[in-house]
Coordinates of C-alpha atoms in Angstrom, one line a residue:
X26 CA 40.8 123.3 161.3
X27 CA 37.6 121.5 161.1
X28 CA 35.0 119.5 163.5
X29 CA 35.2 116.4 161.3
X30 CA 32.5 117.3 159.0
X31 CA 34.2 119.4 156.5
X32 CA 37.1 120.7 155.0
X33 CA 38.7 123.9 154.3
X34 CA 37.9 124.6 150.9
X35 CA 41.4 125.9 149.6
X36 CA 44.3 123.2 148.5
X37 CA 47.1 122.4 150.6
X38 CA 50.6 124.1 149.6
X39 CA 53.1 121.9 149.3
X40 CA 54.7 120.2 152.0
X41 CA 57.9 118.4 151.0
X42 CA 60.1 116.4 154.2
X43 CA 62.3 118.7 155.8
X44 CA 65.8 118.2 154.5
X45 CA 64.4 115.4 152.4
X46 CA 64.5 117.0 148.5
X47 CA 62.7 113.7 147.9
X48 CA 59.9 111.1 148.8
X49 CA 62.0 111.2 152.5
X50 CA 61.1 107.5 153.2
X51 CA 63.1 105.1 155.9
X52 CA 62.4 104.2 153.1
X53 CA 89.1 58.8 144.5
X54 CA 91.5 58.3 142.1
X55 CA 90.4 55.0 140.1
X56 CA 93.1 52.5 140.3
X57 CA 94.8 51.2 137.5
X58 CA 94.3 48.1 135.9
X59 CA 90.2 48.1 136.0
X60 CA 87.0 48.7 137.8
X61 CA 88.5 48.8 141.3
X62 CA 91.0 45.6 141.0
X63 CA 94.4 45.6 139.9
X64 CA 94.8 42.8 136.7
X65 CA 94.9 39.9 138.3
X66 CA 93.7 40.2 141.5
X67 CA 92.2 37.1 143.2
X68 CA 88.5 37.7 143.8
X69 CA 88.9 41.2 141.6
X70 CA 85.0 40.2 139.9
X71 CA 85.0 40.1 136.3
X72 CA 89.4 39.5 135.7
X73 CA 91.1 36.6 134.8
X74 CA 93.5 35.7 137.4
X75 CA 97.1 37.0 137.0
X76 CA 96.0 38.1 133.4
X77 CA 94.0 40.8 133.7
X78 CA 90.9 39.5 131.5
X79 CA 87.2 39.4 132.4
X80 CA 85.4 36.4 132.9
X81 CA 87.1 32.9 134.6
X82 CA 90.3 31.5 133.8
X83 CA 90.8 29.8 130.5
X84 CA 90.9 25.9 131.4
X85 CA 92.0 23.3 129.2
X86 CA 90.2 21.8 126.0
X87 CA 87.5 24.9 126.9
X88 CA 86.0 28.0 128.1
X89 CA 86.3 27.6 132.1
X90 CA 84.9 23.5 132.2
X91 CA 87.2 20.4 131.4
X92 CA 85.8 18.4 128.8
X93 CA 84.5 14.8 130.0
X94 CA 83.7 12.2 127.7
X95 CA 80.0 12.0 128.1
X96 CA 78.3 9.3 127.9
X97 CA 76.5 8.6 124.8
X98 CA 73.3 6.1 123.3
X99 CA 76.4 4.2 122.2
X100 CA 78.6 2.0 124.3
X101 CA 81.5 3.0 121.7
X102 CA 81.2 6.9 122.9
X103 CA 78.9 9.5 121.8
X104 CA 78.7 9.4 118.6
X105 CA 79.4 6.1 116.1
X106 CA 82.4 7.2 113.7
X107 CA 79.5 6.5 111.0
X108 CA 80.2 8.2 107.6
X109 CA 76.2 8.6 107.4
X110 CA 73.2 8.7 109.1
X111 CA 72.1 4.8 106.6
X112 CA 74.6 3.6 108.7
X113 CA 73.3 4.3 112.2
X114 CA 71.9 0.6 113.4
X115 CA 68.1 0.3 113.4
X116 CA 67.8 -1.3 116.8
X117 CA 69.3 1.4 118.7
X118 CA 66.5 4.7 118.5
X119 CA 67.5 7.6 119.8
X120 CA 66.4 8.7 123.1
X121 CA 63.3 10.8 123.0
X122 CA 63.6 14.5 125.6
X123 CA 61.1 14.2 127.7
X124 CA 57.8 16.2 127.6
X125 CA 56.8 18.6 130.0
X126 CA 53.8 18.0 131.7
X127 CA 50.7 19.9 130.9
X128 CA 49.4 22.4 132.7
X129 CA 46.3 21.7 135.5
X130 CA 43.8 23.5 132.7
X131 CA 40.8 22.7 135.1
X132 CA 42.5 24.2 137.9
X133 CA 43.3 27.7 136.0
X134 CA 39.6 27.7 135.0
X135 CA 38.6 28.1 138.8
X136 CA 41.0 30.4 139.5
X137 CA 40.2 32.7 137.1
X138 CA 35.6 32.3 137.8
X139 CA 36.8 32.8 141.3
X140 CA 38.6 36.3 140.5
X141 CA 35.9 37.0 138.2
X142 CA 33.3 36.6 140.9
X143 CA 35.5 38.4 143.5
X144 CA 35.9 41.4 141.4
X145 CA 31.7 41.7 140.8
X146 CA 31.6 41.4 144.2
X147 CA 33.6 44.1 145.1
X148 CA 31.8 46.6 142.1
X149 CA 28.7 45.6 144.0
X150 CA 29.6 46.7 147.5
X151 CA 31.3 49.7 146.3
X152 CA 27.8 51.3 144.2
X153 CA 25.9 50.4 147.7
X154 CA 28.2 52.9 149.6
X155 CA 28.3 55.5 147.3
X156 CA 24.7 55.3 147.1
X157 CA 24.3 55.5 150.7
X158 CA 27.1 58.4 151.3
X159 CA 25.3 60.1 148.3
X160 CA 21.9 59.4 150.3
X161 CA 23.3 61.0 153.9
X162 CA 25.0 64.0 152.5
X163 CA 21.5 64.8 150.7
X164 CA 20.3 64.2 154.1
X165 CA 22.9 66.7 156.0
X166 CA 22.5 69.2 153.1
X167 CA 18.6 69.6 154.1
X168 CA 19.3 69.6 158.0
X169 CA 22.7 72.0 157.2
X170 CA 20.5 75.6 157.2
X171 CA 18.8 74.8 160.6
X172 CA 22.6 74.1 162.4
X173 CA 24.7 75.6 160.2
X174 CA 26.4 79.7 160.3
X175 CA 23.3 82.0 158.9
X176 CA 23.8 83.4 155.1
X177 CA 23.9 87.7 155.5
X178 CA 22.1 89.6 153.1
X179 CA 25.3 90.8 151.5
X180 CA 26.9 87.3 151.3
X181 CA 27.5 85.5 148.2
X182 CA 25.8 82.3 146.9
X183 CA 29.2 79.8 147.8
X184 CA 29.4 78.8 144.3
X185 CA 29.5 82.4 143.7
X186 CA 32.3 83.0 146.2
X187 CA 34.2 80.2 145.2
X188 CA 34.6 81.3 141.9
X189 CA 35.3 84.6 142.2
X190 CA 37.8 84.5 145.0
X191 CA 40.5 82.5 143.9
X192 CA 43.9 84.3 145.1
X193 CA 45.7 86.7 142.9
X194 CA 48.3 84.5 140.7
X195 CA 50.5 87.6 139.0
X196 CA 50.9 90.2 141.8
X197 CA 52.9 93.0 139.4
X198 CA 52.2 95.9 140.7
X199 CA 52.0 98.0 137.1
X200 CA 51.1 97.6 133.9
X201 CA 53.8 95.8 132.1
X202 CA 55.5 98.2 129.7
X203 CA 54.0 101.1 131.6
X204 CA 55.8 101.8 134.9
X205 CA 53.2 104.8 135.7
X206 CA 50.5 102.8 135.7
X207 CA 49.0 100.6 138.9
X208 CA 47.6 97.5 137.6
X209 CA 44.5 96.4 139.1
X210 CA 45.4 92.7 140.3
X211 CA 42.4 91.5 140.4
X212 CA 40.1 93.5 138.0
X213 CA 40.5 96.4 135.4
X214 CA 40.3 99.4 137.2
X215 CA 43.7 100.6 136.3
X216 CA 45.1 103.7 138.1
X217 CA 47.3 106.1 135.9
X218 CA 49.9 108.2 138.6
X219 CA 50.6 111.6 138.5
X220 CA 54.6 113.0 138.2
X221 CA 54.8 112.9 141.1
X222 CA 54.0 109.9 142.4
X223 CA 56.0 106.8 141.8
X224 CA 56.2 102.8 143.0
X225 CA 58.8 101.7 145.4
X226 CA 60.2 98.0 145.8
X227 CA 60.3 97.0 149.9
X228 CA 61.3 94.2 150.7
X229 CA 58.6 91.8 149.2
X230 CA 56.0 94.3 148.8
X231 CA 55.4 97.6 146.6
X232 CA 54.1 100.7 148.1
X233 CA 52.9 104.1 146.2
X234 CA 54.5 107.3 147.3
X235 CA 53.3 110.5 147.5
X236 CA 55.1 114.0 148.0
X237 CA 52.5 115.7 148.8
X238 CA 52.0 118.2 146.4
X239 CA 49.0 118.7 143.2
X240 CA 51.0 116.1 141.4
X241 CA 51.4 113.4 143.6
X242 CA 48.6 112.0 143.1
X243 CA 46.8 108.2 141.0
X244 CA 43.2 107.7 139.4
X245 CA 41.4 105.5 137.4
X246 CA 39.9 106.3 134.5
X247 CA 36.0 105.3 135.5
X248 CA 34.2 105.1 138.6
X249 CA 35.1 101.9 140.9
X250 CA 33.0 101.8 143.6
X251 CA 29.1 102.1 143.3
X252 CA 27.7 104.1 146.4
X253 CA 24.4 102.9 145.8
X254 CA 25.3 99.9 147.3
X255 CA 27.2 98.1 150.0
X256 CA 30.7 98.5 150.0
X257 CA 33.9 98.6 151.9
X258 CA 37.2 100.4 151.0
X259 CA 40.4 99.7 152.9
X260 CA 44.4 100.5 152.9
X261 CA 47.6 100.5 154.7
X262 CA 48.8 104.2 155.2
X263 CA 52.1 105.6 156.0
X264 CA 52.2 109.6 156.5
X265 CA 55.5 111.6 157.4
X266 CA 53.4 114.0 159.9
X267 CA 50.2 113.8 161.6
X268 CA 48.9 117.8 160.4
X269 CA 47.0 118.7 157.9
X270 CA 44.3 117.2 155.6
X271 CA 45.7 114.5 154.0
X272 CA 43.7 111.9 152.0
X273 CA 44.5 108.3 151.0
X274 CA 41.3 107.8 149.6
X275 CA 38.1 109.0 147.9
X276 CA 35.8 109.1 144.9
X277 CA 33.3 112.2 143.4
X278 CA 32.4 113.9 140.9
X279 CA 33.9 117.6 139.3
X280 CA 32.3 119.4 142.4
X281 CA 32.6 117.0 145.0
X282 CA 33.5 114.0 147.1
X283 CA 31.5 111.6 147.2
X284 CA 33.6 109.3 150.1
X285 CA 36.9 110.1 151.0
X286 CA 39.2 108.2 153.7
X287 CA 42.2 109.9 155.7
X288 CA 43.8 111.8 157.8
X289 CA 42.2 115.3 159.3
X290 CA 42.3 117.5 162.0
X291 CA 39.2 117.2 164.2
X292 CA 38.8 119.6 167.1
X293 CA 42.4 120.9 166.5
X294 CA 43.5 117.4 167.2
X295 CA 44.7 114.7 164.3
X296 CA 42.7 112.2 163.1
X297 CA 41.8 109.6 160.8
X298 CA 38.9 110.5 158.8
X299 CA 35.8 108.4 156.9
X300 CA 33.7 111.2 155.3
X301 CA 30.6 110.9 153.0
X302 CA 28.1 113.1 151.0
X303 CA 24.5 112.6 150.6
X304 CA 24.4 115.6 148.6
X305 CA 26.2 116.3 145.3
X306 CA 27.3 119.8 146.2
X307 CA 29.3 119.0 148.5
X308 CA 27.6 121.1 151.7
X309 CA 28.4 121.4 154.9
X310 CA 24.8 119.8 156.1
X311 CA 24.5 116.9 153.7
X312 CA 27.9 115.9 155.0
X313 CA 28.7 112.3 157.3
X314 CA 31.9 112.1 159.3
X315 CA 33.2 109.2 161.4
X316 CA 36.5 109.4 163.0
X317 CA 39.1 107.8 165.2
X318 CA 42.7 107.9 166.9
X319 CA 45.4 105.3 166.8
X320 CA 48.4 105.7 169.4
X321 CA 50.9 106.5 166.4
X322 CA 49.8 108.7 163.7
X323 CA 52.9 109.3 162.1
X324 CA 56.0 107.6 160.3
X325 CA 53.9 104.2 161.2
X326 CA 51.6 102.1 159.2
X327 CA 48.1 102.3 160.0
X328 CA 45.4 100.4 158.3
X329 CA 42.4 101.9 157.3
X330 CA 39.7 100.2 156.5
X331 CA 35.8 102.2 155.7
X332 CA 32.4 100.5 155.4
X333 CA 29.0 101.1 153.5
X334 CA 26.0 99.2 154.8
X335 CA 22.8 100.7 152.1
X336 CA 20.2 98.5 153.8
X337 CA 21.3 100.0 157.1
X338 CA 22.1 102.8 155.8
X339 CA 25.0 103.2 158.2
X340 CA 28.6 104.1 157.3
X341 CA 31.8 102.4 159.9
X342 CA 35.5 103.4 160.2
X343 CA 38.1 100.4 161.2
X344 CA 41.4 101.1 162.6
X345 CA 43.9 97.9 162.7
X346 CA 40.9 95.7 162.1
X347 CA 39.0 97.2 165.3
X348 CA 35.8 99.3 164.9
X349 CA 36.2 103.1 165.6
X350 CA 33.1 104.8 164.9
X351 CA 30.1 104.6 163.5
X352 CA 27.1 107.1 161.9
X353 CA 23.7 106.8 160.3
X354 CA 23.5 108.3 156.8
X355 CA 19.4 107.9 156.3
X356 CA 19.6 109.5 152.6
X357 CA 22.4 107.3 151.9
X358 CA 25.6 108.3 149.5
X359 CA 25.0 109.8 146.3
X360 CA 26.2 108.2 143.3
X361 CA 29.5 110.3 142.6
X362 CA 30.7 109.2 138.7
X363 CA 33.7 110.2 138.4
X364 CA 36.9 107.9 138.9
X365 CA 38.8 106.7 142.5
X366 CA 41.6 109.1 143.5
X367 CA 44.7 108.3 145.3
X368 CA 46.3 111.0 147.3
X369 CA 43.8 113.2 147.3
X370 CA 40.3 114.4 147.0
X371 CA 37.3 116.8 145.4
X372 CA 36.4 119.5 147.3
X373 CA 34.6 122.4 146.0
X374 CA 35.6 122.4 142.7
X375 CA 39.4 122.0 143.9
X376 CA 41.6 119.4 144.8
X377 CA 42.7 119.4 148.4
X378 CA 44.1 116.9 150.7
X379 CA 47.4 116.1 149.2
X380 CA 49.0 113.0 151.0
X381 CA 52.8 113.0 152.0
X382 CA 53.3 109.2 152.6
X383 CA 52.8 106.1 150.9
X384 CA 50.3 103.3 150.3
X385 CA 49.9 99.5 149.9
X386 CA 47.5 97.0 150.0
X387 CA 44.2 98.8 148.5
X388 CA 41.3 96.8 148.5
X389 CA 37.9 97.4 147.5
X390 CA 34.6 94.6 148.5
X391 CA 30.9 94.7 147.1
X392 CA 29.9 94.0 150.5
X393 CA 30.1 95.6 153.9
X394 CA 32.8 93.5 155.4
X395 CA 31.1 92.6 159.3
X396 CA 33.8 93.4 162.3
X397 CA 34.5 89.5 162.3
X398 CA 35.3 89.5 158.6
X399 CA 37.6 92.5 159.0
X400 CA 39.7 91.1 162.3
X401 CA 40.6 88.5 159.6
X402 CA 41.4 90.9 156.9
X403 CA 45.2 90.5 156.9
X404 CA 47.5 92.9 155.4
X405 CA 48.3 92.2 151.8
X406 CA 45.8 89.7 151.3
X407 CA 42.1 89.7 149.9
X408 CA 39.1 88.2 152.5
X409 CA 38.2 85.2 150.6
X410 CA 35.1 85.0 152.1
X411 CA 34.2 88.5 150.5
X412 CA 32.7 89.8 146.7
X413 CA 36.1 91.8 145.8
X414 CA 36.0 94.6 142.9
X415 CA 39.4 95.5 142.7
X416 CA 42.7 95.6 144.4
X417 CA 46.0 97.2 143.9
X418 CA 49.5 96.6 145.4
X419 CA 48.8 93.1 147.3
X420 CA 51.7 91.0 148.4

């Protein structure tokens, strides 16, 4: 047992479930004759009545009209029985169609200057208002800094932001062809898992589990966060009991953490744990602990979520998106370079902390989220307000 400043130096033996053996998670007929008329049919459109044709009934000398004499240039019928045209009489011309009339060509004219001038007119009023809408949001961009929310030291430029935190489009949670490997979703810290730590389907989501042992256990293969500068590390964490030391998070060196975020027991009581060294031995008086309590702290998940701010110099533990505690670290972190561990964490030249449970939802930020930014830090999901690094197992 510890005050919350330290940790037992020796690892953890292995603590599988009881009666587990395992990861011990809750884990019309047409009618005939035509298109909808028998043959026949009176008014059937399209058939010959009572013959079962298409079109009108045949009438005599023609197709559906009785021929009529019609009257002709001749008073003898419409056409002379001539044997040729030299026989035609010359006084009796043929009659000539009649012309159509001309079209009004002044008239089109004016309709199509007055079109002309309509549409100039139009191109005319429309540059004025963009120039005048281009004008007044000049205008509110100059007055916008006296009115508008203040720019913290450790936000991004918003061209910055909105470039770099467009939402996550593939959301595997490994590498493909590699089923031991978390993919970074967002960057390229990769994080290669031990034997005995695997990735588990729920419902739309994919959590990490851990037994609990040396084994069960993920890293990357290079150092993710830089402790020289702002930063804030945050998970979802489910843990089968509430005893022991057990770790989610952390990152050091071969001695040494440098951070590490979990569970502990403080005062002979449980609870969650956001530790950091100043020194890169890893003593007991360069050591920085805040802690806090949730009312479950057991088979529930709890979100942790852990906070650098280097100008401050001042380090904050979140619990379900409200502040816990927070410490003044005047030397600041020391800049661990070895990789981010999963499951466990560096402690005198041993691993220790082994975590029974499972995690999801790992996100790491170049900035030191502010308590406003992490209320809206929703589970799953990135703050798209925020400089992310990396994150593993969204959804």
């Amino acid at each position: 047992m510890t005050d919350g400043t330290n940790a037992p130096s020796s690892p953890q033996p292995e603590q599988p479930a009881p009666g587990s053996g395992g990861y011990g998670f809750p884990p019309g007929t047409p009618a005939s004759g035509g298109y909808g008329f028998p043959p026949g049919a009176p008014g059937a459109p399209g058939g010959h009545q009572a013959a079962g044709g298409f079109g009108p009934p045949p009438q005599e000398g023609g197709y559906g009209y009785p021929q009529q004499p019609q009257p002709g240039p001749y008073p003898q019928g419409p056409y002379p029985q001539a044997q040729s045209p030299q026989q035609i009489p010359p006084q009796q011309p043929l009659p000539i169609p009649a012309q159509p009339s001309q079209p009004d060509w002044d008239a089109l004219a004016d309709r199509s200057a007055a079109a002309r001038r309509k549409k100039r007119l139009w191109l005319i009023v429309g540059g004025v208002t963009v120039v005048a809408l281009l004008g007044a949001g000049g205008t509110f961009l100059l007055l916008g800094d006296g009115d508008g929310p203040k720019k913290g030291p450790d936000t991004p430029p918003a061209s910055a932001s909105a470039a770099q935190n467009q939402a996550p489009t593939d959301l595997t949670p490994t590498v493909p062809g590699d089923q031991t490997t978390i993919r970074d979703q967002i960057g390229k810290s990769n994080l290669k898992m031990g034997p005995d730590a695997a990735i588990f389907p729920m419902d739309k989501r994919y959590e990490v589990r851990f037994k609990g042992t040396p084994n069960s256990f993920a890293e990357s293969q290079q150092r993710v966060v830089d402790t020289t500068k702002s930063f804030t590390v945050s998970t979802r964490v489910w843990n089968r009991t509430a005893t022991g030391r057990q770790i989610a998070i952390s990152q050091g060196n071969e001695k040494s953490f440098s951070f590490e975020l979990g569970l502990d027991q403080v005062n002979g009581k449980p609870a969650w744990v956001f530790r950091v060294q100043t020194g890169e031995q890893g003593a007991e008086n360069t050591t920085t602990a805040v802690t806090g309590v949730s009312a479950k702290m057991d088979n529930t998940w709890s979100e942790l979520t852990a906070t650098y701010d280097a100008p401050a110099k001042k380090i904050t533990l979140y619990l379900n998106g409200k502040k816990a505690d927070e410490a003044s670290v005047p030397s600041g972190i020391f800049p661990a370079p070895g990789p981010l561990q999963l499951g466990r964490s560096r402690h005198q030249d041993n691993w220790t902390g082994p975590l029974g449970g499972a995690l999801d939802s790992l996100r790491v930020y170049a900035d030191a989220l502010p308590q406003d930014r992490i209320d809206a830090l929703k589970a799953g999901k990135l703050d798209p307000m925020a400089r992310r690094t990396s994150a593993w197992l969204l959804y």
